[in-house]
């Protein structure tokens, strides 16, 4: 009887303005529009194929939805908060455009399976964008690694100089981390990739629908198996957020290293002017705001994950309106992660690593003390005894304000009869690195092989992804 409310005859009063404002989701879920239109087209075609709707109605619906798609893309679509969400907005416009046929589209469908379907489609697309951005950063890092196979630096534990490394080896550690991050998205994609459509509000429908056909037309691997689960579950979004939070936590460590390394104290890297910022008061400053913000934005992505975890906790099956809170954290987390990956790729790709500063850092701090101990081990001295002998030599060097290398061979011989003059050559960082010719190690041959492997992997994926398209 009433036309003042979108809910039909049950209501005699339009929602209070406060309620309308409070319950609307169209201000943010309009991002689902292209996916909602796609699923509605697939749904309408299925209703035609199964004889649930007459073909002329289906044709009118598809035509209308295609026009709405163009309006949304052009930015001319008139969104209305009074129509609550993206789904009701599109349906209302469809009915405006094609009349009664539009009013038949919602046959055998509920917004509960509809929103879950559009959201899963959106997530699948976003996951692909994140994976491409992860690869983009890996490519930028690999470019630097390739140019710095011969660059040596001290590796650190406890942020104290530990043992020499090739810079390429250190950068390849970052690439390994990104590869695992990507793997998490690949893994979760399999669980996002199920189609809820046809589950209805919670108990499917009486109409003879074809769930498999719609699922495949929409590019899903399969329909969700259980209708109650299909409209209730958001663990696919939780997994996506968890993968974003882990990836972002990992990125924050790269950000932190760039911040530290670009300080005057380290001086290992200089960011390009295009990827650094100045100070409004101190003219000399060149600040690493990009890596700092990457580090800083980790908090909000972890917050996005926690926010949805708490929303979903304790929710009864099946759909509850709480679930409308699922989208904003996912949008925010994926947007933020993709932005961080892109800007970090630019910052790293254009940065200048300072091989001379790294080399200078290697000359201090007795970074090759382990070699001296290994030297004794090679002569049959038990490692613990060798460790103690070299430790005493280091203490002596420290007391003299110098390093192990400056002590000279006679002091070594004095400390242990197994030391010979050639021990001094063992203290050369280049030699120390080359002696670590072990799987996963920093010797030149190992690093070059690891680089080849990583480049080939990224190259192959680049070829694959250039064959597919993505739209967010
Ligand atoms: N805007 C809602 C959401 O994002 C759509 C589904 C609403 N379903 C309902 N029965 N009220 O979750």
Short mmCIF file of C-alpha atoms and ligand atoms in Angstrom, two decimals:
data_model
loop_
_atom_site.label_atom_id
_atom_site.label_comp_id
_atom_site.label_asym_id
_atom_site.label_seq_id
_atom_site.Cartn_x
_atom_site.Cartn_y
_atom_site.Cartn_z
CA UNK A 1 0.00 0.00 0.00
CA UNK A 2 2.76 2.44 0.89
CA UNK A 3 5.16 3.87 -1.67
CA UNK A 4 6.99 6.03 0.86
CA UNK A 5 9.15 3.14 1.98
CA UNK A 6 11.37 0.82 -0.02
CA UNK A 7 10.07 -2.14 1.97
CA UNK A 8 6.61 -2.41 0.45
CA UNK A 9 3.33 -3.10 2.15
CA UNK A 10 4.49 -4.12 5.62
CA UNK A 11 5.42 -0.54 6.50
CA UNK A 12 3.14 2.44 6.81
CA UNK A 13 5.85 4.93 7.70
CA UNK A 14 9.06 5.91 5.94
CA UNK A 15 12.23 5.36 7.96
CA UNK A 16 13.29 8.18 10.26
CA UNK A 17 16.01 10.32 8.70
CA UNK A 18 18.37 9.19 11.46
CA UNK A 19 17.71 5.55 10.67
CA UNK A 20 18.21 6.12 6.99
CA UNK A 21 21.57 7.78 7.57
CA UNK A 22 22.58 5.19 10.14
CA UNK A 23 21.71 2.10 8.13
CA UNK A 24 22.73 3.17 4.64
CA UNK A 25 25.77 1.56 3.07
CA UNK A 26 25.61 3.08 -0.39
CA UNK A 27 28.16 5.74 0.56
CA UNK A 28 30.79 3.01 0.56
CA UNK A 29 29.34 -0.10 -1.07
CA UNK A 30 28.84 1.70 -4.38
CA UNK A 31 32.31 0.38 -5.15
CA UNK A 32 30.64 -2.99 -5.64
CA UNK A 33 28.54 -1.61 -8.52
CA UNK A 34 30.41 -3.15 -11.50
CA UNK A 35 30.34 -6.53 -9.77
CA UNK A 36 26.71 -6.20 -8.73
CA UNK A 37 25.77 -5.43 -12.31
CA UNK A 38 27.75 -8.40 -13.59
CA UNK A 39 26.04 -10.76 -11.18
CA UNK A 40 22.60 -9.35 -11.97
CA UNK A 41 23.20 -9.90 -15.68
CA UNK A 42 24.29 -13.49 -15.01
CA UNK A 43 21.30 -14.01 -12.71
CA UNK A 44 18.85 -12.61 -15.29
CA UNK A 45 20.29 -14.76 -18.07
CA UNK A 46 19.97 -17.82 -15.85
CA UNK A 47 16.33 -16.91 -15.08
CA UNK A 48 15.78 -16.81 -18.85
CA UNK A 49 17.57 -20.11 -19.54
CA UNK A 50 15.58 -21.93 -16.90
CA UNK A 51 12.27 -20.45 -18.11
CA UNK A 52 11.67 -18.59 -14.84
CA UNK A 53 11.55 -15.28 -16.75
CA UNK A 54 10.42 -14.66 -20.32
CA UNK A 55 13.21 -13.83 -22.77
CA UNK A 56 11.94 -10.30 -23.60
CA UNK A 57 12.10 -9.43 -19.89
CA UNK A 58 15.61 -10.81 -19.66
CA UNK A 59 16.69 -8.80 -22.71
CA UNK A 60 15.23 -5.62 -21.23
CA UNK A 61 16.94 -6.27 -17.87
CA UNK A 62 20.32 -6.88 -19.48
CA UNK A 63 19.99 -3.78 -21.65
CA UNK A 64 19.03 -1.68 -18.62
CA UNK A 65 21.87 -3.04 -16.48
CA UNK A 66 24.38 -2.37 -19.24
CA UNK A 67 23.20 1.21 -19.40
CA UNK A 68 23.48 1.53 -15.61
CA UNK A 69 27.03 0.21 -15.89
CA UNK A 70 27.84 3.02 -18.29
CA UNK A 71 26.19 5.60 -16.04
CA UNK A 72 28.18 4.40 -13.02
CA UNK A 73 31.40 4.47 -15.00
CA UNK A 74 30.71 7.96 -16.33
CA UNK A 75 29.87 9.19 -12.83
CA UNK A 76 26.38 10.27 -13.87
CA UNK A 77 24.51 7.66 -11.82
CA UNK A 78 22.41 9.39 -9.16
CA UNK A 79 23.08 7.51 -5.91
CA UNK A 80 20.48 7.86 -3.19
CA UNK A 81 20.95 7.12 0.50
CA UNK A 82 17.20 6.67 0.76
CA UNK A 83 17.70 3.48 -1.26
CA UNK A 84 20.10 2.17 1.36
CA UNK A 85 22.69 0.25 -0.62
CA UNK A 86 24.24 -0.32 -4.01
CA UNK A 87 21.85 -3.20 -4.73
CA UNK A 88 18.63 -1.25 -4.14
CA UNK A 89 19.98 1.76 -6.01
CA UNK A 90 20.72 -0.27 -9.10
CA UNK A 91 17.45 -2.16 -8.95
CA UNK A 92 15.43 1.05 -8.58
CA UNK A 93 17.18 2.63 -11.53
CA UNK A 94 16.63 -0.53 -13.57
CA UNK A 95 12.91 -0.40 -12.95
CA UNK A 96 12.95 3.27 -13.88
CA UNK A 97 14.67 2.36 -17.15
CA UNK A 98 12.87 -0.83 -18.21
CA UNK A 99 9.68 -0.83 -16.18
CA UNK A 100 8.13 -4.03 -14.89
CA UNK A 101 10.86 -6.27 -16.27
CA UNK A 102 13.19 -4.59 -13.77
CA UNK A 103 10.82 -5.47 -10.97
CA UNK A 104 11.20 -9.16 -11.92
CA UNK A 105 15.01 -9.25 -11.55
CA UNK A 106 14.94 -10.04 -7.83
CA UNK A 107 13.06 -13.30 -8.45
CA UNK A 108 14.82 -16.23 -6.73
CA UNK A 109 17.36 -13.92 -5.09
CA UNK A 110 17.81 -12.07 -1.81
CA UNK A 111 20.15 -9.24 -0.99
CA UNK A 112 21.82 -11.66 1.39
CA UNK A 113 23.16 -13.91 -1.36
CA UNK A 114 23.50 -10.89 -3.62
CA UNK A 115 25.78 -8.88 -1.34
CA UNK A 116 27.90 -11.93 -0.52
CA UNK A 117 28.31 -12.61 -4.25
CA UNK A 118 29.23 -9.04 -5.20
CA UNK A 119 31.63 -8.79 -2.29
CA UNK A 120 33.35 -12.05 -3.19
CA UNK A 121 33.70 -10.89 -6.80
CA UNK A 122 35.19 -7.62 -5.57
CA UNK A 123 37.60 -9.47 -3.28
CA UNK A 124 38.77 -11.76 -6.07
CA UNK A 125 39.59 -8.72 -8.17
CA UNK A 126 41.32 -6.97 -5.28
CA UNK A 127 43.42 -10.04 -4.52
CA UNK A 128 44.70 -10.02 -8.09
CA UNK A 129 45.55 -6.31 -7.80
CA UNK A 130 47.42 -6.96 -4.55
CA UNK A 131 49.34 -9.86 -6.09
CA UNK A 132 50.34 -7.72 -9.08
CA UNK A 133 51.49 -4.95 -6.73
CA UNK A 134 53.51 -7.45 -4.66
CA UNK A 135 55.21 -8.62 -7.84
CA UNK A 136 55.83 -5.00 -8.85
CA UNK A 137 57.72 -4.37 -5.63
CA UNK A 138 59.63 -7.63 -5.99
CA UNK A 139 60.72 -6.59 -9.50
CA UNK A 140 61.96 -3.22 -8.21
CA UNK A 141 63.95 -4.91 -5.43
CA UNK A 142 65.37 -7.48 -7.83
CA UNK A 143 66.56 -4.68 -10.12
CA UNK A 144 68.64 -3.25 -7.27
CA UNK A 145 69.80 -6.71 -6.20
CA UNK A 146 71.08 -7.41 -9.72
CA UNK A 147 73.21 -4.23 -9.59
CA UNK A 148 74.57 -4.98 -6.13
CA UNK A 149 75.90 -8.52 -6.27
CA UNK A 150 79.41 -7.14 -5.69
CA UNK A 151 78.35 -4.71 -2.95
CA UNK A 152 79.25 -5.96 0.50
CA UNK A 153 77.76 -4.73 3.75
CA UNK A 154 77.70 -5.88 7.34
CA UNK A 155 74.73 -8.07 8.09
CA UNK A 156 73.20 -7.36 11.49
CA UNK A 157 71.76 -9.31 14.37
CA UNK A 158 70.40 -7.33 17.33
CA UNK A 159 71.19 -4.36 15.04
CA UNK A 160 74.88 -5.00 15.82
CA UNK A 161 77.32 -5.76 13.03
CA UNK A 162 77.43 -9.52 12.72
CA UNK A 163 78.88 -10.98 9.52
CA UNK A 164 79.48 -9.68 6.00
CA UNK A 165 76.85 -10.16 3.32
CA UNK A 166 76.30 -9.24 -0.30
CA UNK A 167 73.68 -6.49 -0.55
CA UNK A 168 71.96 -8.57 -3.22
CA UNK A 169 71.60 -11.40 -0.70
CA UNK A 170 69.99 -9.10 1.83
CA UNK A 171 67.63 -7.69 -0.80
CA UNK A 172 66.73 -11.22 -1.88
CA UNK A 173 65.56 -11.82 1.69
CA UNK A 174 62.99 -9.08 1.14
CA UNK A 175 61.93 -10.79 -2.09
CA UNK A 176 61.47 -14.12 -0.30
CA UNK A 177 59.20 -12.43 2.23
CA UNK A 178 57.09 -10.90 -0.55
CA UNK A 179 56.87 -14.28 -2.25
CA UNK A 180 55.32 -15.79 0.87
CA UNK A 181 52.97 -12.84 1.18
CA UNK A 182 51.83 -13.50 -2.36
CA UNK A 183 51.43 -17.19 -1.58
CA UNK A 184 48.97 -16.37 1.19
CA UNK A 185 46.78 -14.50 -1.30
CA UNK A 186 46.97 -17.38 -3.77
CA UNK A 187 45.90 -19.80 -1.03
CA UNK A 188 42.96 -17.76 0.21
CA UNK A 189 41.72 -17.08 -3.31
CA UNK A 190 40.59 -20.70 -3.49
CA UNK A 191 38.19 -20.09 -0.61
CA UNK A 192 36.93 -16.72 -1.86
CA UNK A 193 36.23 -18.39 -5.18
CA UNK A 194 32.83 -19.89 -4.29
CA UNK A 195 29.54 -18.40 -5.46
CA UNK A 196 26.78 -17.74 -2.88
CA UNK A 197 24.17 -16.76 -5.48
CA UNK A 198 21.06 -18.95 -5.33
CA UNK A 199 21.26 -19.27 -1.55
CA UNK A 200 18.51 -16.68 -1.25
CA UNK A 201 17.94 -15.12 2.15
CA UNK A 202 19.23 -18.34 3.75
CA UNK A 203 17.15 -21.27 2.46
CA UNK A 204 17.60 -21.05 -1.34
CA UNK A 205 14.42 -20.76 -3.42
CA UNK A 206 11.51 -22.72 -4.79
CA UNK A 207 12.36 -21.72 -8.37
CA UNK A 208 14.28 -24.20 -10.55
CA UNK A 209 17.48 -22.17 -10.69
CA UNK A 210 20.85 -23.23 -12.07
CA UNK A 211 23.45 -22.36 -9.45
CA UNK A 212 26.33 -24.05 -11.25
CA UNK A 213 25.68 -22.16 -14.46
CA UNK A 214 25.61 -18.77 -12.73
CA UNK A 215 28.71 -19.58 -10.70
CA UNK A 216 30.66 -20.45 -13.82
CA UNK A 217 29.37 -17.53 -15.83
CA UNK A 218 30.65 -15.25 -13.05
CA UNK A 219 34.05 -16.93 -13.12
CA UNK A 220 33.69 -18.71 -9.78
CA UNK A 221 35.14 -22.20 -9.44
CA UNK A 222 31.99 -23.55 -7.82
CA UNK A 223 28.82 -22.58 -5.94
CA UNK A 224 28.95 -22.46 -2.11
CA UNK A 225 27.78 -25.87 -0.89
CA UNK A 226 25.44 -24.73 1.90
CA UNK A 227 22.95 -21.87 1.63
CA UNK A 228 23.10 -20.91 5.31
CA UNK A 229 26.88 -20.85 5.26
CA UNK A 230 26.89 -18.93 1.98
CA UNK A 231 25.06 -15.92 3.42
CA UNK A 232 26.61 -16.11 6.90
CA UNK A 233 30.30 -16.57 6.29
CA UNK A 234 32.82 -13.79 6.06
CA UNK A 235 35.91 -15.77 6.93
CA UNK A 236 37.01 -15.28 3.32
CA UNK A 237 37.21 -11.54 4.10
CA UNK A 238 38.95 -12.24 7.40
CA UNK A 239 41.56 -14.29 5.59
CA UNK A 240 42.04 -11.53 3.07
CA UNK A 241 42.49 -9.03 5.90
CA UNK A 242 44.86 -11.35 7.72
CA UNK A 243 46.97 -11.74 4.58
CA UNK A 244 46.96 -7.94 4.16
CA UNK A 245 47.94 -7.46 7.80
CA UNK A 246 50.82 -9.94 7.55
CA UNK A 247 52.03 -8.49 4.25
CA UNK A 248 51.86 -5.00 5.70
CA UNK A 249 53.69 -6.05 8.85
CA UNK A 250 56.39 -7.47 6.60
CA UNK A 251 56.50 -4.27 4.53
CA UNK A 252 56.92 -2.24 7.69
CA UNK A 253 60.23 -4.04 8.25
CA UNK A 254 61.47 -3.00 4.80
CA UNK A 255 60.27 0.51 5.61
CA UNK A 256 62.18 0.44 8.88
CA UNK A 257 65.40 -0.68 7.22
CA UNK A 258 65.14 2.10 4.65
CA UNK A 259 64.58 4.62 7.44
CA UNK A 260 67.60 3.38 9.36
CA UNK A 261 69.80 2.97 6.32
CA UNK A 262 69.04 6.46 5.03
CA UNK A 263 70.09 8.09 8.32
CA UNK A 264 73.45 9.91 8.39
CA UNK A 265 74.56 7.35 10.98
CA UNK A 266 74.27 4.52 8.45
CA UNK A 267 74.28 6.32 5.09
CA UNK A 268 73.75 3.03 3.26
CA UNK A 269 71.04 4.39 0.98
CA UNK A 270 69.85 7.69 -0.37
CA UNK A 271 66.28 7.98 -1.54
CA UNK A 272 65.76 9.89 -4.79
CA UNK A 273 64.47 13.44 -4.41
CA UNK A 274 61.20 12.33 -6.02
CA UNK A 275 60.61 9.80 -3.23
CA UNK A 276 61.76 11.90 -0.27
CA UNK A 277 60.40 14.99 1.46
CA UNK A 278 61.81 18.11 3.03
CA UNK A 279 61.30 19.91 6.30
CA UNK A 280 59.33 23.13 6.64
CA UNK A 281 61.89 24.54 9.04
CA UNK A 282 65.22 22.73 8.62
CA UNK A 283 66.54 23.38 5.11
CA UNK A 284 69.09 20.58 5.26
CA UNK A 285 66.56 17.80 5.92
CA UNK A 286 65.74 15.05 3.47
CA UNK A 287 63.20 12.85 5.18
CA UNK A 288 62.25 9.25 4.42
CA UNK A 289 58.51 9.92 4.77
CA UNK A 290 57.57 7.23 2.27
CA UNK A 291 59.09 4.30 4.17
CA UNK A 292 57.99 5.87 7.45
CA UNK A 293 54.38 6.02 6.29
CA UNK A 294 54.60 2.45 5.03
CA UNK A 295 55.72 1.49 8.52
CA UNK A 296 53.04 3.69 10.07
CA UNK A 297 50.12 2.51 7.98
CA UNK A 298 50.63 -1.01 9.28
CA UNK A 299 48.61 0.00 12.33
CA UNK A 300 45.47 0.75 10.38
CA UNK A 301 45.57 -2.52 8.41
CA UNK A 302 46.01 -4.55 11.57
CA UNK A 303 43.11 -2.47 12.91
CA UNK A 304 41.01 -3.39 9.87
CA UNK A 305 41.59 -7.07 10.59
CA UNK A 306 40.77 -6.72 14.27
CA UNK A 307 37.67 -4.69 13.44
CA UNK A 308 36.12 -7.41 11.28
CA UNK A 309 37.23 -10.22 13.58
CA UNK A 310 35.31 -8.56 16.39
CA UNK A 311 32.29 -7.88 14.16
CA UNK A 312 32.03 -11.53 13.15
CA UNK A 313 32.74 -12.94 16.60
CA UNK A 314 29.66 -14.51 18.16
CA UNK A 315 27.30 -13.66 15.28
CA UNK A 316 24.46 -16.14 14.98
CA UNK A 317 23.80 -17.78 11.61
CA UNK A 318 22.58 -16.75 9.02
CA UNK A 319 22.73 -13.11 7.80
CA UNK A 320 22.87 -10.33 10.39
CA UNK A 321 23.06 -6.68 9.56
CA UNK A 322 26.34 -6.47 11.46
CA UNK A 323 27.83 -8.03 8.34
CA UNK A 324 27.40 -4.75 6.48
CA UNK A 325 30.46 -3.68 8.49
CA UNK A 326 32.57 -6.11 6.45
CA UNK A 327 33.32 -3.91 3.47
CA UNK A 328 35.03 -0.78 4.75
CA UNK A 329 37.92 -2.57 6.48
CA UNK A 330 38.52 -4.70 3.41
CA UNK A 331 38.42 -1.69 1.09
CA UNK A 332 40.74 0.24 3.36
CA UNK A 333 43.21 -2.60 3.87
CA UNK A 334 43.52 -3.51 0.20
CA UNK A 335 43.68 0.15 -0.95
CA UNK A 336 46.34 0.93 1.64
CA UNK A 337 48.39 -2.17 0.88
CA UNK A 338 48.34 -1.60 -2.88
CA UNK A 339 49.30 2.06 -2.39
CA UNK A 340 52.18 1.13 -0.07
CA UNK A 341 53.48 -1.51 -2.45
CA UNK A 342 53.42 0.91 -5.38
CA UNK A 343 55.13 3.79 -3.64
CA UNK A 344 57.73 1.53 -2.05
CA UNK A 345 58.53 0.05 -5.46
CA UNK A 346 59.17 3.58 -6.73
CA UNK A 347 61.24 4.52 -3.70
CA UNK A 348 63.42 1.41 -3.84
CA UNK A 349 63.73 1.38 -7.61
CA UNK A 350 65.01 4.98 -7.63
CA UNK A 351 67.15 4.79 -4.48
CA UNK A 352 70.95 4.90 -4.56
CA UNK A 353 72.69 2.34 -2.39
CA UNK A 354 76.11 3.54 -1.22
CA UNK A 355 78.59 0.71 -1.66
CA UNK A 356 81.47 2.78 -0.23
CA UNK A 357 79.59 3.54 3.00
CA UNK A 358 78.67 -0.11 3.39
CA UNK A 359 82.26 -1.14 2.77
CA UNK A 360 83.48 1.38 5.34
CA UNK A 361 81.06 -0.06 7.90
CA UNK A 362 82.54 -3.49 7.21
CA UNK A 363 86.01 -2.28 8.13
CA UNK A 364 84.93 -1.61 11.71
CA UNK A 365 83.52 -3.81 14.39
CA UNK A 366 85.54 -6.99 13.76
CA UNK A 367 82.80 -8.32 11.49
CA UNK A 368 84.94 -11.25 10.40
CA UNK A 369 85.76 -12.54 13.90
CA UNK A 370 83.86 -15.76 13.09
CA UNK A 371 86.41 -16.39 10.31
CA UNK A 372 89.27 -16.33 12.80
CA UNK A 373 87.46 -18.87 14.93
CA UNK A 374 86.75 -21.01 11.87
CA UNK A 375 90.45 -20.79 10.98
CA UNK A 376 91.33 -22.46 14.27
CA UNK A 377 88.57 -25.02 13.79
CA UNK A 378 90.13 -25.89 10.42
CA UNK A 379 93.34 -26.62 12.34
CA UNK A 380 91.57 -28.98 14.71
CA UNK A 381 90.81 -26.61 17.60
CA UNK A 382 87.35 -27.24 19.12
CA UNK A 383 84.96 -24.43 18.14
CA UNK A 384 84.22 -23.37 21.73
CA UNK A 385 87.92 -22.98 22.48
CA UNK A 386 88.46 -21.10 19.21
CA UNK A 387 85.51 -18.82 20.06
CA UNK A 388 87.08 -17.97 23.42
CA UNK A 389 90.52 -17.28 21.92
CA UNK A 390 89.12 -14.94 19.27
CA UNK A 391 86.80 -13.33 21.81
CA UNK A 392 89.84 -12.42 23.90
CA UNK A 393 91.53 -10.97 20.80
CA UNK A 394 88.43 -8.87 20.09
CA UNK A 395 88.43 -7.63 23.70
CA UNK A 396 92.03 -6.61 23.25
CA UNK A 397 91.23 -4.78 20.02
CA UNK A 398 88.30 -3.01 21.66
CA UNK A 399 90.53 -1.95 24.58
CA UNK A 400 92.95 -0.46 22.04
CA UNK A 401 90.11 1.26 20.23
CA UNK A 402 90.71 -0.75 17.10
CA UNK A 403 89.59 -3.89 15.25
CA UNK A 404 90.68 -7.46 14.93
CA UNK A 405 92.30 -6.82 11.54
CA UNK A 406 94.51 -4.08 13.01
CA UNK A 407 96.06 -6.36 15.64
CA UNK A 408 98.38 -8.06 13.15
CA UNK A 409 99.52 -11.67 12.76
CA UNK A 410 102.08 -11.72 15.65
CA UNK A 411 99.34 -10.92 18.16
CA UNK A 412 97.23 -13.76 16.73
CA UNK A 413 100.13 -16.21 16.97
CA UNK A 414 100.67 -15.15 20.53
CA UNK A 415 97.05 -15.85 21.34
CA UNK A 416 97.13 -19.40 19.91
CA UNK A 417 99.96 -21.44 18.37
CA UNK A 418 97.66 -22.71 15.60
CA UNK A 419 97.44 -19.22 14.09
CA UNK A 420 99.75 -18.56 11.13
CA UNK A 421 100.38 -15.42 9.06
CA UNK A 422 97.72 -16.42 6.54
CA UNK A 423 95.01 -15.83 9.16
CA UNK A 424 94.98 -12.16 8.13
CA UNK A 425 93.70 -13.03 4.66
CA UNK A 426 90.84 -14.95 6.27
CA UNK A 427 89.63 -11.70 7.77
CA UNK A 428 88.89 -10.24 4.34
CA UNK A 429 85.10 -9.75 4.10
CA UNK A 430 85.00 -10.84 0.46
CA UNK A 431 86.63 -14.12 1.39
CA UNK A 432 84.29 -14.53 4.36
CA UNK A 433 81.27 -14.18 2.08
CA UNK A 434 82.67 -16.51 -0.58
CA UNK A 435 83.38 -19.21 1.99
CA UNK A 436 79.64 -19.34 2.69
CA UNK A 437 78.98 -21.29 -0.45
CA UNK A 438 76.01 -23.12 0.99
CA UNK A 439 72.43 -23.44 -0.22
CA UNK A 440 70.70 -20.20 0.79
CA UNK A 441 74.04 -18.48 1.42
CA UNK A 442 75.69 -15.25 0.30
CA UNK A 443 78.53 -16.61 -1.92
CA UNK A 444 78.48 -15.05 -5.38
CA UNK A 445 77.42 -18.23 -7.18
CA UNK A 446 74.54 -18.85 -4.77
CA UNK A 447 73.34 -15.26 -5.03
CA UNK A 448 73.51 -15.23 -8.83
CA UNK A 449 71.54 -18.48 -8.98
CA UNK A 450 68.94 -17.13 -6.54
CA UNK A 451 68.64 -13.95 -8.61
CA UNK A 452 68.17 -15.93 -11.83
CA UNK A 453 65.51 -18.04 -10.20
CA UNK A 454 63.59 -15.11 -8.75
CA UNK A 455 63.77 -13.15 -12.01
CA UNK A 456 62.53 -16.11 -14.02
CA UNK A 457 59.62 -16.61 -11.62
CA UNK A 458 58.58 -12.96 -11.79
CA UNK A 459 59.06 -12.85 -15.54
CA UNK A 460 56.84 -15.87 -16.07
CA UNK A 461 54.12 -14.38 -13.88
CA UNK A 462 54.40 -11.04 -15.69
CA UNK A 463 53.70 -12.84 -18.95
CA UNK A 464 50.69 -14.58 -17.43
CA UNK A 465 49.16 -11.47 -15.88
CA UNK A 466 49.54 -9.43 -19.06
CA UNK A 467 47.00 -11.86 -20.58
CA UNK A 468 44.38 -11.11 -17.91
CA UNK A 469 42.72 -7.83 -17.00
CA UNK A 470 41.80 -6.39 -13.65
CA UNK A 471 39.40 -3.63 -12.65
CA UNK A 472 38.99 -2.28 -9.15
N1 LIG B 1 23.66 -3.43 2.69
C1 LIG B 1 23.61 -4.79 3.14
C2 LIG B 1 25.01 -5.31 3.45
O1 LIG B 1 25.97 -4.71 3.01
C3 LIG B 1 23.00 -5.64 2.10
C4 LIG B 1 22.26 -6.81 2.61
C5 LIG B 1 21.12 -6.40 3.44
N2 LIG B 1 20.26 -7.52 3.70
C6 LIG B 1 19.22 -7.38 4.54
N3 LIG B 1 18.51 -8.42 4.71
N4 LIG B 1 19.01 -6.25 5.15
O2 LIG B 1 25.19 -6.28 4.13
#
